[in-house]
Amino acid sequence: MDSWKMKAASFAAKGYLSRWQDKSQTSRYVKIFLFGACGILVLLGLIGLLGPSISVALISVLIGLLVASSELGEFIAPIYKIFFFFYESYLYRAVAYSLLSLPTFFSLYTFFGGLLIIGGSLGYGFCAFRGEKPPDPSTVSEEPEAMPYA
């Protein structure tokens, strides 16, 4: 009985790992992770306003909003086409987000949020290492797509 369970578990693990071979999938998870990390950083920055380092807390809130808005830029076609130099490589995002998160480490309140942003930038570094490419802006239409159920 145990050998059958082991075989079933190994087949399930192989199926799970084979999904990660799709090179367009990892960046989606990193984007979702970064949205959560930005929300946590903004919340910790707002809590940090009650602490002694108000300037670091305000900067952390601004960093969280800036990273979240830059991630949302992919969904807005005109912004995506203007700032394509930033969106053309995941390595650029990894470096930019790592540098942006440095001021968050000067406050105990926002330290964890900074670690989460660093984690997201490491995720984008992993995407760049795997050779993933962001979507081409020529495929992004300026007209909003109709809802499929409408």
PDB file of C-alpha atoms in Angstrom:
ATOM      1  CA  MET A   1       0.000   0.000   0.000  1.00  0.00           C
ATOM      2  CA  ASP A   2       2.747   2.435   0.891  1.00  0.00           C
ATOM      3  CA  SER A   3       4.532   1.927  -2.410  1.00  0.00           C
ATOM      4  CA  TRP A   4       1.352   2.888  -4.311  1.00  0.00           C
ATOM      5  CA  LYS A   5       1.016   6.033  -2.242  1.00  0.00           C
ATOM      6  CA  MET A   6       4.667   6.883  -2.885  1.00  0.00           C
ATOM      7  CA  LYS A   7       4.208   6.398  -6.642  1.00  0.00           C
ATOM      8  CA  ALA A   8       1.084   8.535  -6.652  1.00  0.00           C
ATOM      9  CA  ALA A   9       2.875  11.255  -4.697  1.00  0.00           C
ATOM     10  CA  SER A  10       5.853  11.187  -7.068  1.00  0.00           C
ATOM     11  CA  PHE A  11       3.558  11.479 -10.111  1.00  0.00           C
ATOM     12  CA  ALA A  12       1.757  14.396  -8.475  1.00  0.00           C
ATOM     13  CA  ALA A  13       5.084  16.098  -7.739  1.00  0.00           C
ATOM     14  CA  LYS A  14       6.265  15.580 -11.328  1.00  0.00           C
ATOM     15  CA  GLY A  15       3.032  17.107 -12.626  1.00  0.00           C
ATOM     16  CA  TYR A  16       3.427  20.059 -10.286  1.00  0.00           C
ATOM     17  CA  LEU A  17       7.030  20.630 -11.311  1.00  0.00           C
ATOM     18  CA  SER A  18       6.280  20.289 -15.007  1.00  0.00           C
ATOM     19  CA  ARG A  19       3.939  23.275 -14.775  1.00  0.00           C
ATOM     20  CA  TRP A  20       6.945  25.412 -13.802  1.00  0.00           C
ATOM     21  CA  GLN A  21       8.619  24.642 -17.129  1.00  0.00           C
ATOM     22  CA  ASP A  22       6.256  27.084 -18.818  1.00  0.00           C
ATOM     23  CA  LYS A  23       8.462  30.172 -19.020  1.00  0.00           C
ATOM     24  CA  SER A  24       5.589  32.649 -18.987  1.00  0.00           C
ATOM     25  CA  GLN A  25       4.130  31.463 -15.714  1.00  0.00           C
ATOM     26  CA  THR A  26       6.640  32.454 -13.029  1.00  0.00           C
ATOM     27  CA  SER A  27       6.413  36.190 -13.652  1.00  0.00           C
ATOM     28  CA  ARG A  28       2.667  36.074 -13.035  1.00  0.00           C
ATOM     29  CA  TYR A  29       3.232  34.716  -9.545  1.00  0.00           C
ATOM     30  CA  VAL A  30       5.937  37.290  -8.891  1.00  0.00           C
ATOM     31  CA  LYS A  31       3.568  40.076  -9.941  1.00  0.00           C
ATOM     32  CA  ILE A  32       0.857  38.817  -7.583  1.00  0.00           C
ATOM     33  CA  PHE A  33       3.430  38.480  -4.792  1.00  0.00           C
ATOM     34  CA  LEU A  34       4.627  42.042  -5.385  1.00  0.00           C
ATOM     35  CA  PHE A  35       1.098  43.434  -5.203  1.00  0.00           C
ATOM     36  CA  GLY A  36       0.702  41.790  -1.806  1.00  0.00           C
ATOM     37  CA  ALA A  37       4.143  42.965  -0.702  1.00  0.00           C
ATOM     38  CA  CYS A  38       3.317  46.533  -1.705  1.00  0.00           C
ATOM     39  CA  GLY A  39       0.077  46.412   0.240  1.00  0.00           C
ATOM     40  CA  ILE A  40       1.887  45.128   3.317  1.00  0.00           C
ATOM     41  CA  LEU A  41       4.608  47.765   2.937  1.00  0.00           C
ATOM     42  CA  VAL A  42       2.048  50.564   2.695  1.00  0.00           C
ATOM     43  CA  LEU A  43       0.217  49.225   5.742  1.00  0.00           C
ATOM     44  CA  LEU A  44       3.460  48.946   7.730  1.00  0.00           C
ATOM     45  CA  GLY A  45       4.431  52.448   6.634  1.00  0.00           C
ATOM     46  CA  LEU A  46       1.110  53.795   7.887  1.00  0.00           C
ATOM     47  CA  ILE A  47       1.664  52.011  11.202  1.00  0.00           C
ATOM     48  CA  GLY A  48       5.211  53.391  11.230  1.00  0.00           C
ATOM     49  CA  LEU A  49       3.816  56.925  11.189  1.00  0.00           C
ATOM     50  CA  LEU A  50       3.041  56.366  14.858  1.00  0.00           C
ATOM     51  CA  GLY A  51       6.690  55.544  15.570  1.00  0.00           C
ATOM     52  CA  PRO A  52       9.777  57.703  15.917  1.00  0.00           C
ATOM     53  CA  SER A  53      10.915  57.676  12.254  1.00  0.00           C
ATOM     54  CA  ILE A  54       8.064  59.395  10.444  1.00  0.00           C
ATOM     55  CA  SER A  55      10.152  60.285   7.391  1.00  0.00           C
ATOM     56  CA  VAL A  56      11.120  56.654   6.742  1.00  0.00           C
ATOM     57  CA  ALA A  57       7.497  55.624   7.162  1.00  0.00           C
ATOM     58  CA  LEU A  58       6.347  58.206   4.602  1.00  0.00           C
ATOM     59  CA  ILE A  59       9.077  57.161   2.184  1.00  0.00           C
ATOM     60  CA  SER A  60       8.048  53.524   2.645  1.00  0.00           C
ATOM     61  CA  VAL A  61       4.431  54.347   1.831  1.00  0.00           C
ATOM     62  CA  LEU A  62       5.565  56.171  -1.305  1.00  0.00           C
ATOM     63  CA  ILE A  63       7.826  53.261  -2.305  1.00  0.00           C
ATOM     64  CA  GLY A  64       4.966  50.793  -1.898  1.00  0.00           C
ATOM     65  CA  LEU A  65       2.674  52.944  -4.018  1.00  0.00           C
ATOM     66  CA  LEU A  66       5.386  53.503  -6.639  1.00  0.00           C
ATOM     67  CA  VAL A  67       6.172  49.798  -7.031  1.00  0.00           C
ATOM     68  CA  ALA A  68       2.473  48.905  -7.201  1.00  0.00           C
ATOM     69  CA  SER A  69       1.777  51.597  -9.779  1.00  0.00           C
ATOM     70  CA  SER A  70       4.748  50.522 -11.882  1.00  0.00           C
ATOM     71  CA  GLU A  71       3.417  46.968 -11.846  1.00  0.00           C
ATOM     72  CA  LEU A  72       0.003  48.255 -12.899  1.00  0.00           C
ATOM     73  CA  GLY A  73       1.605  50.070 -15.827  1.00  0.00           C
ATOM     74  CA  GLU A  74       1.572  46.852 -17.827  1.00  0.00           C
ATOM     75  CA  PHE A  75      -2.209  46.897 -17.828  1.00  0.00           C
ATOM     76  CA  ILE A  76      -2.432  50.453 -19.179  1.00  0.00           C
ATOM     77  CA  ALA A  77      -1.314  50.482 -22.816  1.00  0.00           C
ATOM     78  CA  PRO A  78      -0.200  54.138 -23.208  1.00  0.00           C
ATOM     79  CA  ILE A  79       1.932  54.025 -20.060  1.00  0.00           C
ATOM     80  CA  TYR A  80       3.344  50.675 -21.105  1.00  0.00           C
ATOM     81  CA  LYS A  81       4.410  52.035 -24.482  1.00  0.00           C
ATOM     82  CA  ILE A  82       6.007  55.159 -22.996  1.00  0.00           C
ATOM     83  CA  PHE A  83       8.008  53.332 -20.310  1.00  0.00           C
ATOM     84  CA  PHE A  84       8.870  50.280 -22.387  1.00  0.00           C
ATOM     85  CA  PHE A  85      12.569  50.635 -21.516  1.00  0.00           C
ATOM     86  CA  PHE A  86      11.655  49.703 -17.940  1.00  0.00           C
ATOM     87  CA  TYR A  87       9.283  46.918 -18.921  1.00  0.00           C
ATOM     88  CA  GLU A  88      11.491  45.293 -21.563  1.00  0.00           C
ATOM     89  CA  SER A  89      13.478  43.182 -19.103  1.00  0.00           C
ATOM     90  CA  TYR A  90      12.737  41.599 -15.756  1.00  0.00           C
ATOM     91  CA  LEU A  91      16.328  42.274 -14.733  1.00  0.00           C
ATOM     92  CA  TYR A  92      15.693  46.043 -14.852  1.00  0.00           C
ATOM     93  CA  ARG A  93      12.763  45.626 -12.504  1.00  0.00           C
ATOM     94  CA  ALA A  94      14.763  43.425 -10.147  1.00  0.00           C
ATOM     95  CA  VAL A  95      17.509  46.030  -9.826  1.00  0.00           C
ATOM     96  CA  ALA A  96      15.097  48.967  -9.570  1.00  0.00           C
ATOM     97  CA  TYR A  97      12.936  47.357  -6.891  1.00  0.00           C
ATOM     98  CA  SER A  98      15.989  46.281  -4.896  1.00  0.00           C
ATOM     99  CA  LEU A  99      17.331  49.828  -4.901  1.00  0.00           C
ATOM    100  CA  LEU A 100      13.921  51.291  -4.082  1.00  0.00           C
ATOM    101  CA  SER A 101      13.511  49.034  -1.066  1.00  0.00           C
ATOM    102  CA  LEU A 102      16.731  50.147   0.634  1.00  0.00           C
ATOM    103  CA  PRO A 103      15.188  53.061   2.612  1.00  0.00           C
ATOM    104  CA  THR A 104      12.649  50.702   4.175  1.00  0.00           C
ATOM    105  CA  PHE A 105      15.389  49.005   6.182  1.00  0.00           C
ATOM    106  CA  PHE A 106      16.016  52.107   8.312  1.00  0.00           C
ATOM    107  CA  SER A 107      12.880  51.570  10.374  1.00  0.00           C
ATOM    108  CA  LEU A 108      11.869  48.566  12.400  1.00  0.00           C
ATOM    109  CA  TYR A 109       8.253  49.094  11.368  1.00  0.00           C
ATOM    110  CA  THR A 110       8.908  48.792   7.633  1.00  0.00           C
ATOM    111  CA  PHE A 111      11.765  46.278   7.695  1.00  0.00           C
ATOM    112  CA  PHE A 112       9.547  43.283   6.902  1.00  0.00           C
ATOM    113  CA  GLY A 113       7.897  45.115   3.998  1.00  0.00           C
ATOM    114  CA  GLY A 114      11.332  45.872   2.575  1.00  0.00           C
ATOM    115  CA  LEU A 115      12.232  42.206   2.810  1.00  0.00           C
ATOM    116  CA  LEU A 116       9.093  41.333   0.868  1.00  0.00           C
ATOM    117  CA  ILE A 117       9.969  43.813  -1.885  1.00  0.00           C
ATOM    118  CA  ILE A 118      13.475  42.312  -2.029  1.00  0.00           C
ATOM    119  CA  GLY A 119      11.814  38.897  -2.327  1.00  0.00           C
ATOM    120  CA  GLY A 120       9.800  40.152  -5.295  1.00  0.00           C
ATOM    121  CA  SER A 121      12.896  41.577  -6.928  1.00  0.00           C
ATOM    122  CA  LEU A 122      14.640  38.231  -6.432  1.00  0.00           C
ATOM    123  CA  GLY A 123      11.648  36.636  -8.131  1.00  0.00           C
ATOM    124  CA  TYR A 124      12.085  38.926 -11.125  1.00  0.00           C
ATOM    125  CA  GLY A 125      15.794  38.131 -11.089  1.00  0.00           C
ATOM    126  CA  PHE A 126      14.863  34.445 -11.253  1.00  0.00           C
ATOM    127  CA  CYS A 127      12.572  35.179 -14.202  1.00  0.00           C
ATOM    128  CA  ALA A 128      15.432  36.988 -15.966  1.00  0.00           C
ATOM    129  CA  PHE A 129      17.764  34.088 -15.197  1.00  0.00           C
ATOM    130  CA  ARG A 130      15.307  31.645 -16.766  1.00  0.00           C
ATOM    131  CA  GLY A 131      15.103  33.790 -19.874  1.00  0.00           C
ATOM    132  CA  GLU A 132      11.500  34.906 -19.542  1.00  0.00           C
ATOM    133  CA  LYS A 133      10.506  37.911 -21.600  1.00  0.00           C
ATOM    134  CA  PRO A 134       7.747  40.395 -20.761  1.00  0.00           C
ATOM    135  CA  PRO A 135       4.882  40.687 -23.242  1.00  0.00           C
ATOM    136  CA  ASP A 136       5.537  42.727 -26.368  1.00  0.00           C
ATOM    137  CA  PRO A 137       3.856  46.183 -26.283  1.00  0.00           C
ATOM    138  CA  SER A 138       2.779  45.821 -29.910  1.00  0.00           C
ATOM    139  CA  THR A 139       0.375  43.131 -28.744  1.00  0.00           C
ATOM    140  CA  VAL A 140      -1.114  45.475 -26.119  1.00  0.00           C
ATOM    141  CA  SER A 141      -4.121  47.276 -27.563  1.00  0.00           C
ATOM    142  CA  GLU A 142      -5.106  50.774 -26.533  1.00  0.00           C
ATOM    143  CA  GLU A 143      -8.787  49.848 -26.675  1.00  0.00           C
ATOM    144  CA  PRO A 144     -10.159  48.002 -23.658  1.00  0.00           C
ATOM    145  CA  GLU A 145     -11.204  44.480 -24.491  1.00  0.00           C
ATOM    146  CA  ALA A 146     -14.864  43.580 -24.247  1.00  0.00           C
ATOM    147  CA  MET A 147     -15.831  41.275 -21.448  1.00  0.00           C
ATOM    148  CA  PRO A 148     -16.332  37.758 -22.773  1.00  0.00           C
ATOM    149  CA  TYR A 149     -19.672  37.316 -20.996  1.00  0.00           C
ATOM    150  CA  ALA A 150     -21.128  40.658 -22.061  1.00  0.00           C
TER     151      ALA A 150
END
